Amino acid sequence: MPNPTGKPINLALQGGGSHGAFTWGVLDALLERGTLNIEGVSGTSAGAMNAVVLADGFEEGGIDGARQHLEHFWRSVSKASSFSPIQRTLLGMLFGSWSMDKSPGYVMSDIISRFYSPYDYNPLNLNPLREILEDLVDFERVRRCKGMNLFLGATNVFNGKVRVFETPEITADSVMASACLPYMFQAVEIDGIPYWDGGYMGNPVLFPFFRKTLSDDILLVQINPIERRETPKTAREILNRVNEITFNASLLRELRAIEFVSRKLKEGVLSPDEYSDIRMHRIALEDDDSPLSASSKVNAEWKFLTYLRDMGRDAAHEWCDENEQHVGKTSTLRLNEEIAYTMRGELTGF
């Protein structure tokens, strides 16, 4: 709750590897402006990490503490990555490409992951991100957090349903469960149930906001593109696009439900006493000049992370300048256009 006198809003933070540094920039700018009251935060994968670091920092030192903790976290991620065999090639550096597609380490890990599971090539289940989180985040303080509600999504491997971890039950395990890509890490077991990345069933989940918070405004920080205007042709491009579509599917379903309820409320079909008219907003990672490849999600060079951070800060300031006055009044994300699909040449909203 950075500003109790600001406009109340909920934040929905997508996952996307190192592209989560864009979300860091968005959060940094929102905290700096101090005009919004962050009531709830839903996060998946990198979004879950940003969420717990944000809450921990705010509980310890207010706005300044939150901003410092976020920078410290991403700097630690960058330092840890310097020991990784997955690095940009010299040519990539010379031509200013953030892609890892030509990195020998990335290519090798990609090949290995197609034939072996993490139970084979990482039997000790080593994960430097867990060490960073356990070192930097006081999870007891996070669980005591009263300033904002946290909702972290993970996928139950047994039944394929989403599991939402709320503030009082958040641990390092629940964060790692939310970020557990099954072809990279062993499933995270919590109370005898294995969990994979929350992106499969909610990237991020929105429904907890409907009953657990008072604000009807949700600001989505989106770092996975819904649309790409090119046909993937290589095996890696196809797999990457399949993953993007999969990780956006649950979000699109929730957006369709929100649009449907909002439309029926306006038509008088549904009662406002039973349903909330959710107002959606969005800040998206867009780099039209040089679209970021999927492989750049494993690029954690400090130069790249700060590049993404600055993009996030600029995007957040631009969004606030243009749209903040609409918070509490109307949606700035046009859901009928966002979820429209083509059927016999006509656009349909639902």
mmCIF file of N, CA, C and O in Angstrom, residues 13-92:
data_model
loop_
_atom_site.group_PDB
_atom_site.id
_atom_site.type_symbol
_atom_site.label_atom_id
_atom_site.label_comp_id
_atom_site.label_asym_id
_atom_site.label_seq_id
_atom_site.Cartn_x
_atom_site.Cartn_y
_atom_site.Cartn_z
ATOM 1 N N LEU A 13 0.853 -9.262 -12.445
ATOM 2 C CA LEU A 13 2.203 -9.294 -12.999
ATOM 3 C C LEU A 13 2.476 -10.618 -13.700
ATOM 4 O O LEU A 13 2.505 -11.673 -13.073
ATOM 5 N N GLN A 14 2.707 -10.545 -15.009
ATOM 6 C CA GLN A 14 3.001 -11.751 -15.768
ATOM 7 C C GLN A 14 4.416 -12.260 -15.507
ATOM 8 O O GLN A 14 5.286 -11.524 -15.041
ATOM 9 N N GLY A 15 4.612 -13.550 -15.839
ATOM 10 C CA GLY A 15 5.941 -14.128 -15.802
ATOM 11 C C GLY A 15 6.565 -14.082 -17.180
ATOM 12 O O GLY A 15 5.880 -13.928 -18.187
ATOM 13 N N GLY A 16 7.889 -14.250 -17.233
ATOM 14 C CA GLY A 16 8.583 -14.204 -18.522
ATOM 15 C C GLY A 16 10.080 -14.119 -18.368
ATOM 16 O O GLY A 16 10.750 -13.414 -19.118
ATOM 17 N N GLY A 17 10.628 -14.842 -17.367
ATOM 18 C CA GLY A 17 12.076 -14.866 -17.204
ATOM 19 C C GLY A 17 12.655 -13.495 -16.925
ATOM 20 O O GLY A 17 12.074 -12.685 -16.197
ATOM 21 N N SER A 18 13.792 -13.198 -17.560
ATOM 22 C CA SER A 18 14.465 -11.925 -17.307
ATOM 23 C C SER A 18 13.663 -10.739 -17.823
ATOM 24 O O SER A 18 13.924 -9.592 -17.428
ATOM 25 N N HIS A 19 12.662 -10.986 -18.679
ATOM 26 C CA HIS A 19 11.790 -9.895 -19.116
ATOM 27 C C HIS A 19 11.000 -9.324 -17.938
ATOM 28 O O HIS A 19 10.395 -8.258 -18.062
ATOM 29 N N GLY A 20 11.021 -10.041 -16.819
ATOM 30 C CA GLY A 20 10.412 -9.517 -15.601
ATOM 31 C C GLY A 20 11.071 -8.241 -15.120
ATOM 32 O O GLY A 20 10.510 -7.518 -14.284
ATOM 33 N N ALA A 21 12.260 -7.937 -15.645
ATOM 34 C CA ALA A 21 12.909 -6.667 -15.293
ATOM 35 C C ALA A 21 12.117 -5.485 -15.838
ATOM 36 O O ALA A 21 12.204 -4.375 -15.314
ATOM 37 N N PHE A 22 11.350 -5.706 -16.907
ATOM 38 C CA PHE A 22 10.430 -4.669 -17.394
ATOM 39 C C PHE A 22 9.412 -4.345 -16.305
ATOM 40 O O PHE A 22 9.113 -3.170 -16.035
ATOM 41 N N THR A 23 8.894 -5.381 -15.654
ATOM 42 C CA THR A 23 7.936 -5.185 -14.554
ATOM 43 C C THR A 23 8.586 -4.447 -13.403
ATOM 44 O O THR A 23 7.954 -3.607 -12.749
ATOM 45 N N TRP A 24 9.851 -4.767 -13.125
ATOM 46 C CA TRP A 24 10.602 -4.026 -12.105
ATOM 47 C C TRP A 24 10.552 -2.531 -12.428
ATOM 48 O O TRP A 24 10.273 -1.709 -11.552
ATOM 49 N N GLY A 25 10.804 -2.173 -13.682
ATOM 50 C CA GLY A 25 10.777 -0.766 -14.063
ATOM 51 C C GLY A 25 9.407 -0.143 -13.878
ATOM 52 O O GLY A 25 9.286 1.005 -13.423
ATOM 53 N N VAL A 26 8.352 -0.907 -14.227
ATOM 54 C CA VAL A 26 6.988 -0.407 -14.040
ATOM 55 C C VAL A 26 6.722 -0.138 -12.561
ATOM 56 O O VAL A 26 6.215 0.931 -12.181
ATOM 57 N N LEU A 27 7.075 -1.106 -11.718
ATOM 58 C CA LEU A 27 6.853 -0.950 -10.279
ATOM 59 C C LEU A 27 7.654 0.226 -9.730
ATOM 60 O O LEU A 27 7.165 1.001 -8.899
ATOM 61 N N ASP A 28 8.889 0.362 -10.192
ATOM 62 C CA ASP A 28 9.745 1.449 -9.713
ATOM 63 C C ASP A 28 9.123 2.804 -10.035
ATOM 64 O O ASP A 28 9.101 3.706 -9.187
ATOM 65 N N ALA A 29 8.594 2.947 -11.245
ATOM 66 C CA ALA A 29 7.983 4.218 -11.632
ATOM 67 C C ALA A 29 6.699 4.481 -10.850
ATOM 68 O O ALA A 29 6.439 5.614 -10.417
ATOM 69 N N LEU A 30 5.871 3.449 -10.671
ATOM 70 C CA LEU A 30 4.622 3.624 -9.919
ATOM 71 C C LEU A 30 4.912 4.016 -8.473
ATOM 72 O O LEU A 30 4.229 4.868 -7.892
ATOM 73 N N LEU A 31 5.923 3.383 -7.883
ATOM 74 C CA LEU A 31 6.305 3.722 -6.510
ATOM 75 C C LEU A 31 6.840 5.148 -6.438
ATOM 76 O O LEU A 31 6.542 5.897 -5.501
ATOM 77 N N GLU A 32 7.631 5.511 -7.422
ATOM 78 C CA GLU A 32 8.216 6.852 -7.457
ATOM 79 C C GLU A 32 7.133 7.924 -7.546
ATOM 80 O O GLU A 32 7.206 8.951 -6.863
ATOM 81 N N ARG A 33 6.132 7.686 -8.371
ATOM 82 C CA ARG A 33 5.052 8.663 -8.527
ATOM 83 C C ARG A 33 4.193 8.738 -7.265
ATOM 84 O O ARG A 33 3.731 9.821 -6.878
ATOM 85 N N GLY A 34 3.931 7.600 -6.650
ATOM 86 C CA GLY A 34 3.211 7.566 -5.384
ATOM 87 C C GLY A 34 1.770 8.010 -5.442
ATOM 88 O O GLY A 34 1.214 8.471 -4.439
ATOM 89 N N THR A 35 1.128 7.871 -6.603
ATOM 90 C CA THR A 35 -0.247 8.345 -6.743
ATOM 91 C C THR A 35 -1.269 7.210 -6.717
ATOM 92 O O THR A 35 -2.475 7.477 -6.780
ATOM 93 N N LEU A 36 -0.787 5.958 -6.649
ATOM 94 C CA LEU A 36 -1.683 4.815 -6.626
ATOM 95 C C LEU A 36 -1.540 4.053 -5.314
ATOM 96 O O LEU A 36 -0.447 3.966 -4.745
ATOM 97 N N ASN A 37 -2.638 3.504 -4.845
ATOM 98 C CA ASN A 37 -2.647 2.674 -3.650
ATOM 99 C C ASN A 37 -2.755 1.217 -4.105
ATOM 100 O O ASN A 37 -3.819 0.767 -4.523
ATOM 101 N N ILE A 38 -1.649 0.500 -4.063
ATOM 102 C CA ILE A 38 -1.620 -0.883 -4.523
ATOM 103 C C ILE A 38 -2.260 -1.771 -3.460
ATOM 104 O O ILE A 38 -1.675 -2.037 -2.412
ATOM 105 N N GLU A 39 -3.474 -2.219 -3.751
ATOM 106 C CA GLU A 39 -4.227 -3.001 -2.766
ATOM 107 C C GLU A 39 -3.882 -4.484 -2.843
ATOM 108 O O GLU A 39 -3.772 -5.165 -1.827
ATOM 109 N N GLY A 40 -3.714 -5.004 -4.055
ATOM 110 C CA GLY A 40 -3.411 -6.415 -4.222
ATOM 111 C C GLY A 40 -2.452 -6.620 -5.381
ATOM 112 O O GLY A 40 -2.405 -5.824 -6.322
ATOM 113 N N VAL A 41 -1.669 -7.705 -5.292
ATOM 114 C CA VAL A 41 -0.735 -8.040 -6.366
ATOM 115 C C VAL A 41 -0.858 -9.527 -6.663
ATOM 116 O O VAL A 41 -0.688 -10.360 -5.764
ATOM 117 N N SER A 42 -1.162 -9.850 -7.920
ATOM 118 C CA SER A 42 -1.157 -11.230 -8.377
ATOM 119 C C SER A 42 0.057 -11.423 -9.271
ATOM 120 O O SER A 42 0.291 -10.612 -10.172
ATOM 121 N N GLY A 43 0.821 -12.477 -9.017
ATOM 122 C CA GLY A 43 2.034 -12.676 -9.804
ATOM 123 C C GLY A 43 2.270 -14.130 -10.138
ATOM 124 O O GLY A 43 1.904 -15.033 -9.373
ATOM 125 N N THR A 44 2.874 -14.359 -11.278
ATOM 126 C CA THR A 44 3.256 -15.695 -11.711
ATOM 127 C C THR A 44 4.711 -15.672 -12.145
ATOM 128 O O THR A 44 5.134 -14.740 -12.841
ATOM 129 N N SER A 45 5.471 -16.691 -11.730
ATOM 130 C CA SER A 45 6.859 -16.848 -12.147
ATOM 131 C C SER A 45 7.669 -15.592 -11.781
ATOM 132 O O SER A 45 7.745 -15.230 -10.610
ATOM 133 N N ALA A 46 8.260 -14.914 -12.773
ATOM 134 C CA ALA A 46 9.009 -13.695 -12.464
ATOM 135 C C ALA A 46 8.109 -12.656 -11.818
ATOM 136 O O ALA A 46 8.559 -11.852 -10.990
ATOM 137 N N GLY A 47 6.824 -12.663 -12.175
ATOM 138 C CA GLY A 47 5.868 -11.753 -11.544
ATOM 139 C C GLY A 47 5.695 -12.054 -10.073
ATOM 140 O O GLY A 47 5.527 -11.147 -9.250
ATOM 141 N N ALA A 48 5.747 -13.344 -9.708
ATOM 142 C CA ALA A 48 5.645 -13.735 -8.301
ATOM 143 C C ALA A 48 6.867 -13.253 -7.528
ATOM 144 O O ALA A 48 6.765 -12.806 -6.379
ATOM 145 N N MET A 49 8.027 -13.343 -8.159
ATOM 146 C CA MET A 49 9.248 -12.871 -7.504
ATOM 147 C C MET A 49 9.209 -11.369 -7.298
ATOM 148 O O MET A 49 9.543 -10.863 -6.213
ATOM 149 N N ASN A 50 8.804 -10.645 -8.325
ATOM 150 C CA ASN A 50 8.660 -9.195 -8.163
ATOM 151 C C ASN A 50 7.673 -8.859 -7.052
ATOM 152 O O ASN A 50 7.882 -7.912 -6.284
ATOM 153 N N ALA A 51 6.601 -9.642 -6.950
ATOM 154 C CA ALA A 51 5.567 -9.372 -5.949
ATOM 155 C C ALA A 51 6.096 -9.525 -4.533
ATOM 156 O O ALA A 51 5.865 -8.659 -3.674
ATOM 157 N N VAL A 52 6.793 -10.632 -4.255
ATOM 158 C CA VAL A 52 7.268 -10.858 -2.879
ATOM 159 C C VAL A 52 8.387 -9.894 -2.521
ATOM 160 O O VAL A 52 8.478 -9.436 -1.366
ATOM 161 N N VAL A 53 9.239 -9.562 -3.480
ATOM 162 C CA VAL A 53 10.319 -8.597 -3.201
ATOM 163 C C VAL A 53 9.720 -7.222 -2.935
ATOM 164 O O VAL A 53 10.156 -6.498 -2.030
ATOM 165 N N LEU A 54 8.692 -6.853 -3.717
ATOM 166 C CA LEU A 54 7.996 -5.589 -3.507
ATOM 167 C C LEU A 54 7.400 -5.525 -2.110
ATOM 168 O O LEU A 54 7.588 -4.542 -1.370
ATOM 169 N N ALA A 55 6.670 -6.583 -1.723
ATOM 170 C CA ALA A 55 6.003 -6.591 -0.417
ATOM 171 C C ALA A 55 7.010 -6.572 0.726
ATOM 172 O O ALA A 55 6.845 -5.852 1.715
ATOM 173 N N ASP A 56 8.072 -7.365 0.604
ATOM 174 C CA ASP A 56 9.090 -7.426 1.648
ATOM 175 C C ASP A 56 9.773 -6.071 1.818
ATOM 176 O O ASP A 56 9.951 -5.579 2.938
ATOM 177 N N GLY A 57 10.133 -5.462 0.699
ATOM 178 C CA GLY A 57 10.798 -4.160 0.771
ATOM 179 C C GLY A 57 9.908 -3.085 1.341
ATOM 180 O O GLY A 57 10.353 -2.256 2.139
ATOM 181 N N PHE A 58 8.625 -3.112 0.976
ATOM 182 C CA PHE A 58 7.716 -2.093 1.481
ATOM 183 C C PHE A 58 7.475 -2.261 2.976
ATOM 184 O O PHE A 58 7.399 -1.275 3.715
ATOM 185 N N GLU A 59 7.340 -3.520 3.402
ATOM 186 C CA GLU A 59 7.140 -3.767 4.829
ATOM 187 C C GLU A 59 8.327 -3.283 5.647
ATOM 188 O O GLU A 59 8.165 -2.775 6.751
ATOM 189 N N GLU A 60 9.519 -3.416 5.110
ATOM 190 C CA GLU A 60 10.716 -3.022 5.856
ATOM 191 C C GLU A 60 10.989 -1.528 5.792
ATOM 192 O O GLU A 60 11.343 -0.911 6.808
ATOM 193 N N GLY A 61 10.827 -0.940 4.603
ATOM 194 C CA GLY A 61 11.250 0.451 4.466
ATOM 195 C C GLY A 61 10.359 1.335 3.631
ATOM 196 O O GLY A 61 10.835 2.342 3.083
ATOM 197 N N GLY A 62 9.084 0.989 3.508
ATOM 198 C CA GLY A 62 8.170 1.829 2.751
ATOM 199 C C GLY A 62 8.521 1.877 1.271
ATOM 200 O O GLY A 62 9.107 0.948 0.721
ATOM 201 N N ILE A 63 8.195 2.992 0.630
ATOM 202 C CA ILE A 63 8.419 3.129 -0.806
ATOM 203 C C ILE A 63 9.889 2.991 -1.154
ATOM 204 O O ILE A 63 10.263 2.264 -2.079
ATOM 205 N N ASP A 64 10.752 3.682 -0.429
ATOM 206 C CA ASP A 64 12.189 3.601 -0.712
ATOM 207 C C ASP A 64 12.699 2.185 -0.507
ATOM 208 O O ASP A 64 13.526 1.693 -1.280
ATOM 209 N N GLY A 65 12.206 1.521 0.531
ATOM 210 C CA GLY A 65 12.623 0.150 0.789
ATOM 211 C C GLY A 65 12.219 -0.782 -0.331
ATOM 212 O O GLY A 65 12.988 -1.659 -0.751
ATOM 213 N N ALA A 66 11.006 -0.601 -0.863
ATOM 214 C CA ALA A 66 10.529 -1.442 -1.957
ATOM 215 C C ALA A 66 11.376 -1.239 -3.203
ATOM 216 O O ALA A 66 11.768 -2.209 -3.869
ATOM 217 N N ARG A 67 11.676 -0.004 -3.517
ATOM 218 C CA ARG A 67 12.484 0.273 -4.708
ATOM 219 C C ARG A 67 13.899 -0.281 -4.560
ATOM 220 O O ARG A 67 14.458 -0.856 -5.500
ATOM 221 N N GLN A 68 14.466 -0.146 -3.371
ATOM 222 C CA GLN A 68 15.819 -0.662 -3.147
ATOM 223 C C GLN A 68 15.857 -2.184 -3.211
ATOM 224 O O GLN A 68 16.782 -2.775 -3.786
ATOM 225 N N HIS A 69 14.851 -2.822 -2.632
ATOM 226 C CA HIS A 69 14.812 -4.284 -2.641
ATOM 227 C C HIS A 69 14.686 -4.824 -4.060
ATOM 228 O O HIS A 69 15.320 -5.823 -4.411
ATOM 229 N N LEU A 70 13.863 -4.191 -4.877
ATOM 230 C CA LEU A 70 13.705 -4.638 -6.254
ATOM 231 C C LEU A 70 15.014 -4.516 -7.031
ATOM 232 O O LEU A 70 15.397 -5.438 -7.765
ATOM 233 N N GLU A 71 15.701 -3.410 -6.862
ATOM 234 C CA GLU A 71 16.986 -3.255 -7.561
ATOM 235 C C GLU A 71 18.005 -4.273 -7.057
ATOM 236 O O GLU A 71 18.737 -4.874 -7.858
ATOM 237 N N HIS A 72 18.039 -4.489 -5.754
ATOM 238 C CA HIS A 72 18.982 -5.447 -5.173
ATOM 239 C C HIS A 72 18.704 -6.850 -5.703
ATOM 240 O O HIS A 72 19.633 -7.603 -6.027
ATOM 241 N N PHE A 73 17.432 -7.211 -5.806
ATOM 242 C CA PHE A 73 17.079 -8.538 -6.303
ATOM 243 C C PHE A 73 17.566 -8.738 -7.734
ATOM 244 O O PHE A 73 18.221 -9.733 -8.048
ATOM 245 N N TRP A 74 17.255 -7.797 -8.620
ATOM 246 C CA TRP A 74 17.630 -7.967 -10.016
ATOM 247 C C TRP A 74 19.138 -7.868 -10.221
ATOM 248 O O TRP A 74 19.700 -8.533 -11.104
ATOM 249 N N ARG A 75 19.802 -7.081 -9.392
ATOM 250 C CA ARG A 75 21.260 -7.039 -9.477
ATOM 251 C C ARG A 75 21.850 -8.389 -9.056
ATOM 252 O O ARG A 75 22.823 -8.873 -9.653
ATOM 253 N N SER A 76 21.270 -9.015 -8.047
ATOM 254 C CA SER A 76 21.734 -10.332 -7.604
ATOM 255 C C SER A 76 21.488 -11.391 -8.680
ATOM 256 O O SER A 76 22.313 -12.282 -8.884
ATOM 257 N N VAL A 77 20.356 -11.298 -9.373
ATOM 258 C CA VAL A 77 20.065 -12.219 -10.473
ATOM 259 C C VAL A 77 21.129 -12.075 -11.561
ATOM 260 O O VAL A 77 21.642 -13.070 -12.099
ATOM 261 N N SER A 78 21.493 -10.844 -11.864
ATOM 262 C CA SER A 78 22.491 -10.595 -12.889
ATOM 263 C C SER A 78 23.860 -11.149 -12.488
ATOM 264 O O SER A 78 24.557 -11.775 -13.293
ATOM 265 N N LYS A 79 24.241 -10.935 -11.231
ATOM 266 C CA LYS A 79 25.531 -11.445 -10.764
ATOM 267 C C LYS A 79 25.578 -12.963 -10.833
ATOM 268 O O LYS A 79 26.586 -13.551 -11.236
ATOM 269 N N ALA A 80 24.498 -13.615 -10.445
ATOM 270 C CA ALA A 80 24.452 -15.072 -10.480
ATOM 271 C C ALA A 80 24.552 -15.589 -11.911
ATOM 272 O O ALA A 80 25.159 -16.637 -12.169
ATOM 273 N N SER A 81 23.970 -14.845 -12.857
ATOM 274 C CA SER A 81 23.977 -15.297 -14.255
ATOM 275 C C SER A 81 25.354 -15.228 -14.887
ATOM 276 O O SER A 81 25.598 -15.863 -15.914
ATOM 277 N N SER A 82 26.238 -14.441 -14.290
ATOM 278 C CA SER A 82 27.581 -14.306 -14.878
ATOM 279 C C SER A 82 28.353 -15.618 -14.830
ATOM 280 O O SER A 82 29.336 -15.790 -15.552
ATOM 281 N N PHE A 83 27.915 -16.561 -13.990
ATOM 282 C CA PHE A 83 28.573 -17.864 -13.901
ATOM 283 C C PHE A 83 27.904 -18.902 -14.797
ATOM 284 O O PHE A 83 28.334 -20.046 -14.851
ATOM 285 N N SER A 84 26.854 -18.500 -15.488
ATOM 286 C CA SER A 84 26.119 -19.430 -16.339
ATOM 287 C C SER A 84 26.858 -19.643 -17.663
ATOM 288 O O SER A 84 27.464 -18.709 -18.206
ATOM 289 N N PRO A 85 26.803 -20.855 -18.211
ATOM 290 C CA PRO A 85 27.404 -21.096 -19.535
ATOM 291 C C PRO A 85 26.588 -20.478 -20.668
ATOM 292 O O PRO A 85 27.051 -20.432 -21.811
ATOM 293 N N ILE A 86 25.393 -20.028 -20.356
ATOM 294 C CA ILE A 86 24.533 -19.411 -21.378
ATOM 295 C C ILE A 86 24.821 -17.911 -21.422
ATOM 296 O O ILE A 86 24.390 -17.154 -20.553
ATOM 297 N N GLN A 87 25.579 -17.507 -22.425
ATOM 298 C CA GLN A 87 25.973 -16.113 -22.581
ATOM 299 C C GLN A 87 25.816 -15.705 -24.042
ATOM 300 O O GLN A 87 25.840 -16.535 -24.944
ATOM 301 N N ARG A 88 25.678 -14.414 -24.253
ATOM 302 C CA ARG A 88 25.605 -13.920 -25.632
ATOM 303 C C ARG A 88 26.923 -14.157 -26.359
ATOM 304 O O ARG A 88 27.997 -14.176 -25.751
ATOM 305 N N THR A 89 26.828 -14.339 -27.676
ATOM 306 C CA THR A 89 28.040 -14.485 -28.475
ATOM 307 C C THR A 89 28.670 -13.113 -28.696
ATOM 308 O O THR A 89 28.030 -12.072 -28.517
ATOM 309 N N LEU A 90 29.936 -13.118 -29.110
ATOM 310 C CA LEU A 90 30.632 -11.865 -29.388
ATOM 311 C C LEU A 90 29.946 -11.102 -30.511
ATOM 312 O O LEU A 90 29.780 -9.879 -30.441
ATOM 313 N N LEU A 91 29.498 -11.832 -31.541
ATOM 314 C CA LEU A 91 28.789 -11.181 -32.642
ATOM 315 C C LEU A 91 27.478 -10.553 -32.162
ATOM 316 O O LEU A 91 27.098 -9.467 -32.598
ATOM 317 N N GLY A 92 26.795 -11.252 -31.268
ATOM 318 C CA GLY A 92 25.561 -10.712 -30.723
ATOM 319 C C GLY A 92 25.805 -9.405 -29.992
ATOM 320 O O GLY A 92 25.022 -8.447 -30.113
#
